[in-house]
Amino acid sequence: MTMAAAERPRGIGGAISDIFFARPQLLTLLLLMPPLLWIGVVYVGSLFALLLQSFYSLDDFSGLVVHQFTLATYQQLFEGSNVQIILRTVVMAALVTVVSAFIAFPIAYYAARYARGWMKALFYLAVMMPLWSSYLVKVYAWKLILAKEGVITWFANALHMGWLLDGVLGLPIVGGPSLSFSYVGTFLVFVYIWLPYMILPTQAALERVPANFIEASADLGADPGQTFRTVIFPLALPGIVAGSIFTFSLTLGDYIIPQIVGNSRLMIGQAVYTLQGTAGNIPLAAAFTVVPMVIMAFYLWMAKRMGAFDVL
Amino acid sequence: MSSNGKNTSPLGLRVAAIGGLLFLHLPLAFIFLYAFTTEEKSFAFPPPGLTTKWFGVAWSSRPDIWPPLYLSLQVAAIATILALIFGTLAAAALSRTKFFGRESISLLFVLPIALPGIITGIALRSAFDIMSIPFSVWTIILGHATFCIVVVYNNAVARFRRLSGNLVEASMDLGADGFQTFRHIILPQIGTALLAGGMLAFALSFDEVIVTTFTAGQQTTLPIWMLSELIRPRQRPVTNVVAVFVFLVTLLPILAAYYLTREGEHTGGSSK
């Protein structure tokens, strides 16, 4: 039968397929070339263009970019207010990551181990919908919830907890005139927006924990707490790390959320935005973007070592 | 005992899980509520009264909404088509053979969403600057397609991995050439994954704001319009009406994408 098929005249299409069949690498190369050119040239090329800019500097008097290699721009990163911007952003990203991991874990755990049938589908949709639905609409929702005359203030007063809200707002650094102009507000919105990115990989990792591991652990005399600490959690950790890549990276680079909900102290994203826009200081803006890139490169390297990419 | 523990979840866990889901969903309800409020100048809660007049106002007396909407739809459509082509090619190539450097290339393809959007944005902008490319619809599309490719790629690569090599070999043995095999064997199997990836890409592009602010110049997409309304509000309820609209436009493709890939999820679960 194969013989008969091979003898049939097959035209140009057949001839081309024969070539590809004989040289499968050639087909792979042909398939890969266009997308690789796009990502490799357009995207990575742009990243290099950006990197290049960070080695130029801004002439203080003329306000023009001096196209000459210098490390002076990077030096500026380590000056007082700029260091503060970087530290503030990294601390925020770390806190957002830790808290989202804590909120995400029960949801992921329940969805992976207890939800069955339609419940499982419901959980999946309930996480996917907020993940994909409009980013700006979600931020906007929080703007009106956190407003001074808004939902949270009303509920706090209705529950006679107004003192608690005032107490939080009265705290140094994290407080402010209202939740929508404070770090607490910025933090809440970050956690809300990136939470689904933490749930999904954690759930994926938990689903891969074989049920008989847990039974074996119980048979060998471990109580549920011990089983959790020594079997379930270590196996779920790569998923949490995978989720943290998103929560951490997305918080590092975001400039919309702190602009809409937050105080006037800048985060890295806002600094980049103002520097390249109104200030016209592209070199410093470029140098600023290198900070999250370096942090994320290190983070991704660590994550890969912990096996986080297998759950993505 | 362990089988008992399997079916009934601890109360604390259930409360935490349901509480978490409420936290994810309740805020969006307020967007809908505030689209009906009679209060125009503040976000007063509870709304002093309810009205449907803002839908009429948004429809007929705010001409500034329409051009951004058309621009967003145009950009999302073209970016999605480009992403479908390039994302599928990449997934096909990277899933069919193992070769040196494959790992690094697949890492490269997720880079546009792994790195913060602001980096993609400013990188593209400085590249446009260097090459003196003026801002246009195409600069926006270029930015959007870059991360949309990743979405399609992710969807397609998962399906390609499940694609049975036996069927392809059987097709070839029965005398089909590569193109016939692609048309009759591969495409029907990856079709829904591509459609799902395309819908997610569309939703993502329609809603994108971070990269767009860098690649749009003076042009206004719908999310950029919304952002400017957020910073300098004019008629707050009208912004809410648009927000409800944007929410629905992104929600429908997401639900459709879920529906299309649902079967795959089930087979994945049953094989466990």
XYZ file of C-alpha atoms in Angstrom:
584
model
C 0.000 0.000 0.000
C 2.818 2.361 0.817
C 4.436 1.382 -2.452
C 1.332 2.240 -4.443
C 1.089 5.598 -2.722
C 4.711 6.390 -3.396
C 4.346 5.703 -7.112
C 1.380 8.032 -7.507
C 2.309 11.322 -9.235
C 1.952 14.010 -6.584
C 2.719 17.371 -8.171
C 4.637 20.269 -6.675
C 3.076 19.953 -3.229
C 4.226 16.367 -3.066
C 7.695 17.224 -4.263
C 8.037 19.929 -1.630
C 6.779 17.592 1.092
C 9.316 15.009 -0.018
C 12.100 17.516 0.447
C 10.809 18.400 3.915
C 10.409 14.731 4.749
C 13.999 14.074 3.808
C 15.253 17.131 5.698
C 12.954 17.748 8.707
C 15.358 20.358 10.061
C 14.762 22.496 6.981
C 11.025 22.640 7.668
C 11.632 23.503 11.302
C 13.939 26.289 10.211
C 11.436 27.640 7.689
C 8.629 27.571 10.249
C 10.734 29.156 12.937
C 12.299 31.915 10.870
C 9.424 34.449 10.655
C 8.424 34.437 14.342
C 12.056 34.289 15.403
C 12.819 37.317 13.251
C 9.918 39.169 14.822
C 10.778 38.418 18.437
C 14.525 38.234 17.870
C 14.927 41.342 15.734
C 12.008 43.617 16.582
C 11.716 42.814 20.267
C 15.227 41.888 21.347
C 16.595 44.508 18.954
C 14.496 47.139 20.710
C 15.701 45.909 24.083
C 19.292 46.368 22.909
C 18.480 49.809 21.563
C 17.167 50.631 25.019
C 20.236 49.197 26.694
C 22.410 51.268 24.406
C 20.579 54.461 25.356
C 21.323 53.848 29.018
C 25.037 54.288 28.287
C 24.446 57.787 26.919
C 23.863 60.781 29.148
C 21.841 63.956 29.255
C 23.615 67.287 28.983
C 22.423 69.270 32.005
C 22.595 72.628 30.236
C 21.221 71.949 26.779
C 18.854 69.145 27.832
C 20.034 67.133 24.829
C 21.200 63.531 24.824
C 24.975 63.202 24.452
C 25.697 60.192 22.255
C 28.900 59.165 23.948
C 29.607 56.099 26.023
C 29.478 56.868 29.734
C 28.542 55.197 33.000
C 27.479 58.518 34.515
C 23.793 57.744 33.957
C 24.069 54.523 35.936
C 25.819 56.472 38.668
C 22.737 58.683 38.933
C 20.678 55.596 39.742
C 22.528 55.317 43.030
C 21.808 58.852 44.127
C 19.442 59.499 47.042
C 15.961 59.806 45.607
C 16.550 57.281 42.827
C 17.730 54.610 45.252
C 14.590 55.315 47.257
C 12.413 54.783 44.189
C 14.088 51.444 43.489
C 13.901 50.240 47.097
C 10.279 51.326 47.438
C 9.311 49.421 44.292
C 11.202 46.262 45.227
C 9.716 46.234 48.749
C 6.229 46.744 47.301
C 6.743 43.933 44.765
C 8.014 41.581 47.467
C 5.093 42.325 49.818
C 2.550 41.968 47.017
C 4.099 38.627 46.061
C 4.081 37.232 49.604
C 0.520 38.329 50.364
C -0.838 37.083 47.026
C 0.796 33.721 47.703
C -1.051 33.532 51.031
C -4.424 34.489 49.539
C -3.915 32.319 46.455
C -2.933 29.130 48.223
C -6.309 28.198 49.791
C -8.110 28.916 46.516
C -5.631 26.829 44.524
C -5.628 24.085 47.135
C -9.396 23.850 47.265
C -9.692 23.895 43.468
C -7.003 21.238 43.055
C -7.938 18.816 45.824
C -11.637 19.190 46.630
C -13.501 20.775 43.717
C -14.928 18.206 41.313
C -17.104 18.381 38.206
C -18.970 21.653 37.793
C -17.341 23.082 40.913
C -13.959 22.644 39.304
C -15.106 24.370 36.122
C -16.561 27.173 38.236
C -13.318 27.662 40.132
C -11.328 27.672 36.911
C -13.621 30.268 35.311
C -13.723 32.306 38.514
C -9.951 32.668 38.322
C -9.632 33.007 34.555
C -12.217 35.753 34.223
C -10.558 38.295 36.498
C -7.184 37.335 35.024
C -8.148 38.222 31.484
C -10.789 40.893 32.008
C -9.875 44.494 31.435
C -6.950 45.712 33.517
C -8.035 49.357 33.490
C -11.610 48.517 34.443
C -10.322 46.579 37.448
C -8.090 49.439 38.556
C -10.988 51.827 38.048
C -13.238 49.649 40.216
C -10.762 50.076 43.064
C -10.542 53.809 42.515
C -14.214 54.109 43.372
C -14.116 51.536 46.159
C -11.181 53.227 47.892
C -12.362 56.825 47.386
C -12.892 58.857 50.562
C -16.656 59.004 49.937
C -16.645 55.455 48.563
C -17.587 51.913 49.483
C -14.945 51.046 52.083
C -15.484 54.193 54.123
C -19.230 53.573 54.110
C -18.865 49.961 55.252
C -16.306 50.916 57.890
C -18.727 53.468 59.331
C -21.721 51.144 59.038
C -19.849 48.490 61.010
C -18.662 51.140 63.525
C -15.091 50.431 62.436
C -14.372 53.944 61.205
C -11.723 54.259 63.917
C -9.834 51.319 62.407
C -9.806 52.899 58.942
C -8.687 56.226 60.408
C -6.042 54.378 62.382
C -4.666 52.727 59.227
C -4.714 56.031 57.337
C -3.015 57.746 60.269
C -0.032 55.406 60.141
C 3.215 57.018 59.040
C 4.445 56.230 55.491
C 1.730 53.738 54.537
C -1.214 56.010 55.453
C -2.548 59.072 53.654
C -5.548 61.391 53.306
C -7.683 58.511 51.964
C -7.111 54.924 50.909
C -6.923 55.918 47.262
C -3.981 58.203 48.051
C -1.995 55.811 50.234
C 0.433 52.911 49.951
C -2.193 50.674 51.559
C -4.464 51.409 48.606
C -1.722 50.854 46.022
C -0.818 47.591 47.724
C -4.430 46.343 47.785
C -4.899 47.050 44.095
C -1.629 45.316 43.172
C -2.620 42.218 45.154
C -6.061 42.216 43.579
C -4.850 42.633 40.004
C -2.044 40.058 40.071
C -3.684 37.451 42.342
C -4.963 35.206 39.492
C -1.404 34.965 38.136
C -0.442 33.376 41.462
C -3.455 31.057 41.739
C -3.137 29.297 38.378
C 0.459 27.996 38.598
C -0.014 27.084 42.271
C -3.104 25.095 41.363
C -1.277 23.431 38.451
C 1.502 22.327 40.805
C -0.962 21.071 43.437
C -2.872 19.043 40.865
C 0.321 17.168 40.095
C 0.804 16.004 43.674
C -0.122 12.311 43.401
C -2.905 11.315 45.798
C -1.015 8.191 46.831
C 1.890 10.324 48.123
C -0.520 11.856 50.600
C -1.983 8.482 51.538
C 1.496 7.037 51.935
C 2.425 9.918 54.195
C -0.659 9.317 56.331
C 0.004 5.562 56.410
C 3.514 6.213 57.628
C 2.044 8.082 60.577
C 2.257 11.738 59.573
C -0.558 13.953 60.818
C -2.212 16.267 58.250
C 0.029 19.165 59.317
C 3.180 17.117 58.820
C 1.935 15.833 55.478
C 1.314 19.391 54.405
C 4.737 20.612 55.488
C 6.813 17.705 54.219
C 4.896 16.469 51.153
C 2.338 18.897 49.765
C 4.074 22.223 50.296
C 7.490 21.243 48.871
C 5.768 19.839 45.782
C 3.634 22.984 45.407
C 6.599 25.318 45.824
C 7.655 25.376 42.133
C 4.114 26.528 41.308
C 4.247 29.304 43.877
C 7.633 30.384 42.534
C 6.231 30.367 38.992
C 3.345 32.554 40.152
C 5.709 34.864 41.964
C 7.556 35.526 38.703
C 4.406 37.219 37.446
C 3.377 39.046 40.614
C 6.906 40.306 41.205
C 7.712 41.280 37.636
C 4.350 42.895 36.957
C 4.524 44.971 40.147
C 8.090 46.070 39.379
C 7.118 47.545 36.039
C 3.620 48.876 36.599
C 3.100 52.620 36.443
C -0.664 52.875 35.965
C -1.759 51.550 39.361
C 0.461 53.797 41.517
C -0.525 56.715 39.303
C -4.263 56.189 39.794
C -4.258 54.816 43.330
C -1.353 56.057 45.394
C 0.550 59.029 46.723
C 2.984 61.286 44.935
C 6.065 59.215 45.735
C 7.166 57.506 42.525
C 7.752 53.866 41.739
C 10.166 52.640 39.031
C 7.518 52.549 36.326
C 6.359 56.096 37.012
C 9.960 57.316 37.121
C 10.609 55.763 33.717
C 7.421 57.252 32.324
C 8.071 60.809 33.527
C 11.766 60.683 32.627
C 11.156 59.647 29.029
C 8.108 61.886 28.621
C 8.125 65.345 30.132
C 11.759 65.309 31.287
C 13.076 63.946 27.989
C 15.839 62.142 29.858
C 15.803 58.923 27.827
C 19.220 57.726 29.074
C 18.179 57.788 32.745
C 14.791 56.268 31.889
C 16.631 53.478 30.064
C 18.983 52.950 32.982
C 15.953 52.699 35.272
C 14.396 49.947 33.149
C 17.620 47.975 33.380
C 16.967 47.621 37.142
C 13.836 45.431 36.794
C 15.506 43.583 33.908
C 18.495 42.661 36.068
C 16.268 41.758 39.023
C 14.028 39.622 36.812
C 16.977 37.911 35.100
C 18.256 36.880 38.512
C 14.750 35.905 39.599
C 14.131 33.793 36.484
C 17.476 32.069 36.941
C 16.554 31.169 40.513
C 13.076 30.071 39.435
C 14.483 27.818 36.734
C 16.744 26.159 39.276
C 13.686 25.494 41.455
C 11.858 23.867 38.549
C 9.255 26.613 38.243
C 9.187 26.451 34.432
C 7.857 22.908 34.401
C 4.518 24.066 35.836
C 4.010 27.057 33.554
C -9.852 7.894 56.988
C -7.981 9.441 54.127
C -10.948 8.868 51.833
C -13.112 10.774 54.296
C -10.681 13.669 54.298
C -10.793 13.712 50.537
C -14.453 14.560 50.163
C -15.010 17.016 52.970
C -12.755 20.019 53.073
C -11.788 21.693 56.344
C -14.061 24.627 57.136
C -11.170 27.089 57.379
C -9.977 26.153 53.911
C -13.445 26.538 52.446
C -13.905 29.964 54.032
C -10.486 31.117 52.808
C -11.114 29.840 49.279
C -14.573 31.376 48.989
C -13.395 34.598 50.608
C -10.569 34.762 48.065
C -12.964 34.305 45.170
C -15.274 37.010 46.534
C -12.287 39.343 46.775
C -11.645 38.628 43.079
C -15.200 39.296 41.966
C -16.982 41.799 44.188
C -15.016 44.880 43.041
C -16.259 44.453 39.481
C -19.859 44.614 40.662
C -19.302 48.223 41.730
C -18.359 49.208 38.174
C -21.834 48.098 37.102
C -23.542 49.801 40.041
C -21.813 53.132 39.424
C -22.855 53.139 35.756
C -26.391 53.767 37.070
C -25.664 56.366 39.742
C -27.189 59.844 39.589
C -24.116 61.343 41.270
C -21.848 62.816 38.625
C -19.088 64.531 40.588
C -17.955 61.971 43.147
C -17.888 58.259 43.931
C -20.404 58.609 46.773
C -21.584 55.288 48.198
C -24.375 54.303 48.324
C -25.422 56.098 45.106
C -28.029 58.778 45.929
C -30.273 57.503 43.098
C -30.282 55.208 40.110
C -30.767 56.149 36.458
C -30.138 54.668 33.022
C -29.581 58.028 31.368
C -25.769 57.637 31.171
C -26.077 54.892 28.591
C -27.948 57.350 26.370
C -25.421 60.094 27.081
C -22.497 57.788 26.196
C -24.251 56.680 23.010
C -25.374 60.017 21.607
C -23.730 63.043 23.219
C -20.135 61.939 23.680
C -18.628 61.770 20.162
C -15.153 61.550 21.728
C -15.788 57.877 22.573
C -16.202 56.552 19.040
C -12.854 57.202 17.288
C -10.888 55.515 20.130
C -13.260 52.560 19.965
C -12.755 52.117 16.220
C -8.989 52.446 16.609
C -8.927 49.813 19.373
C -11.008 47.377 17.345
C -8.810 47.879 14.286
C -5.589 47.406 16.227
C -6.885 44.341 18.064
C -8.091 42.699 14.845
C -4.829 43.159 12.937
C -2.606 42.315 15.914
C -4.603 39.121 16.459
C -4.213 38.011 12.843
C -0.468 38.642 12.918
C -0.171 36.848 16.252
C -2.096 33.840 14.926
C 0.292 33.461 11.996
C 3.542 33.977 13.872
C 2.494 32.254 17.093
C 1.361 29.110 15.267
C 4.542 28.946 13.194
C 6.648 29.217 16.327
C 4.620 26.593 18.189
C 4.737 24.193 15.211
C 8.486 24.560 14.853
C 9.351 24.271 18.522
C 7.074 21.331 19.267
C 8.010 19.127 16.326
C 11.730 18.616 16.833
C 14.373 18.862 19.464
C 17.405 20.854 18.476
C 20.227 22.752 20.064
C 19.042 26.044 21.534
C 15.358 25.095 21.585
C 15.055 25.831 25.295
C 16.515 29.318 24.902
C 14.268 30.067 21.943
C 11.144 29.007 23.808
C 12.256 31.238 26.704
C 12.692 34.041 24.171
C 9.077 33.639 23.060
C 7.687 34.151 26.553
C 9.969 37.119 27.247
C 7.468 39.782 26.056
C 5.039 38.815 28.820
C 7.637 37.814 31.404
C 9.217 41.278 31.334
C 7.148 44.190 32.651
C 5.111 45.907 29.934
C 6.822 49.200 30.508
C 10.110 47.696 29.295
C 8.496 46.460 26.093
C 6.923 49.889 25.673
C 9.959 52.052 26.178
C 12.184 49.633 24.236
C 9.926 49.849 21.187
C 9.656 53.590 21.570
C 13.403 54.101 21.640
C 13.742 51.800 18.622
C 11.182 53.939 16.735
C 13.147 57.028 17.791
C 16.458 55.659 16.576
C 15.051 54.563 13.235
C 12.929 57.757 12.947
C 9.702 55.785 12.479
C 6.733 58.138 13.036
C 3.911 56.965 15.320
C 0.998 55.421 13.444
C -1.602 52.694 13.759
C 1.177 50.305 12.752
C 3.457 51.232 15.628
C 0.615 50.371 18.028
C -0.052 47.115 16.179
C 3.637 46.207 16.249
C 3.688 46.528 20.031
C 0.465 44.623 20.546
C 1.352 41.783 18.175
C 4.616 41.255 20.049
C 2.856 40.117 23.207
C -0.157 38.622 21.391
C 2.237 36.214 19.638
C 3.115 34.865 23.077
C -0.535 34.189 23.928
C -1.213 32.300 20.695
C 2.117 30.492 21.010
C 1.294 29.304 24.538
C -2.120 28.018 23.514
C -0.877 26.342 20.350
C 2.228 24.765 21.855
C 0.146 23.014 24.529
C -2.081 21.494 21.851
C 0.795 20.547 19.528
C 2.360 18.612 22.395
C -0.811 16.548 22.769
C -1.065 15.996 19.033
C -0.511 12.327 18.349
C 2.450 11.656 16.075
C 0.843 8.357 15.031
C -1.971 10.105 13.181
C 0.480 12.186 11.179
C 2.551 9.112 10.335
C -0.574 7.176 9.395
C -1.641 9.997 7.106
C 1.749 10.044 5.414
C 1.760 6.230 5.078
C -1.624 6.389 3.403
C -0.158 8.647 0.759
C -1.051 12.154 1.876
C 1.641 14.760 1.325
C 2.683 17.241 3.994
C 0.138 19.850 2.958
C -2.745 17.390 2.884
C -1.711 16.086 6.281
C -1.647 19.614 7.634
C -5.033 20.438 6.119
C -6.867 17.256 7.140
C -5.075 15.952 10.217
C -3.211 18.734 12.029
C -5.458 21.745 11.460
C -8.682 20.142 12.755
C -6.855 19.151 15.925
C -5.213 22.508 16.638
C -8.087 24.617 15.276
C -9.887 25.237 18.552
C -6.627 25.995 20.369
C -5.800 28.598 17.729
C -9.262 30.107 17.920
C -8.996 30.278 21.709
C -5.519 31.814 21.505
C -6.775 34.323 18.954
C -9.677 35.362 21.169
C -7.447 35.829 24.190
C -5.024 37.820 22.044
C -7.903 40.019 20.882
C -9.097 40.621 24.434
C -5.560 41.399 25.559
C -4.931 43.855 22.746
C -8.321 45.566 23.030
C -7.572 46.297 26.664
C -3.830 47.019 26.568
C -2.677 50.352 27.938
C 0.884 50.105 29.282
C 2.697 49.377 26.014
C 0.228 51.492 24.036
C 1.025 54.745 25.854
C 4.572 54.419 24.513
C 3.779 53.413 20.950
C 0.671 55.505 20.211
C 2.072 59.036 20.114
C -0.939 61.359 19.936
C -3.406 58.626 18.976
C -6.063 57.577 21.463
C -7.172 53.978 21.859
C -10.139 53.195 24.074
C -7.995 52.233 27.107
C -5.985 55.452 26.695
C -9.252 57.390 26.561
C -10.303 55.663 29.785
C -6.983 56.378 31.449
C -7.286 60.078 30.692
C -10.838 60.046 32.082
C -9.516 58.395 35.230
C -6.887 61.063 35.743
C -9.119 64.019 34.762
C -12.737 62.877 35.169
C -15.448 64.703 33.224
C -18.661 62.692 33.576
C -17.761 59.841 35.899
C -20.854 57.694 35.182
C -20.137 57.850 31.429
C -16.680 56.431 32.111
C -18.438 53.669 34.020
C -20.696 52.938 31.072
C -17.630 52.621 28.832
C -15.938 50.482 31.494
C -18.931 48.123 31.525
C -18.753 47.959 27.738
C -15.002 47.236 27.719
C -15.503 44.625 30.409
C -18.129 42.823 28.328
C -16.100 43.054 25.107
C -13.138 41.391 26.810
C -15.294 38.922 28.755
C -17.052 37.336 25.776
C -13.868 36.195 23.977
C -12.560 34.830 27.299
C -15.673 32.737 27.839
C -15.553 31.561 24.230
C -11.882 30.637 24.587
C -12.701 28.677 27.734
C -15.517 26.875 25.964
C -13.254 25.973 23.039
C -10.418 24.545 25.106
C -12.684 22.953 27.721
C -12.670 19.542 26.019
C -8.895 19.439 26.114
C -8.923 20.187 29.830
C -11.256 17.281 30.466
C -9.206 14.741 28.545
C -6.153 16.058 30.365
C -7.887 15.462 33.681
C -9.238 12.028 32.858
C -5.843 10.648 31.911
C -4.585 11.247 35.438
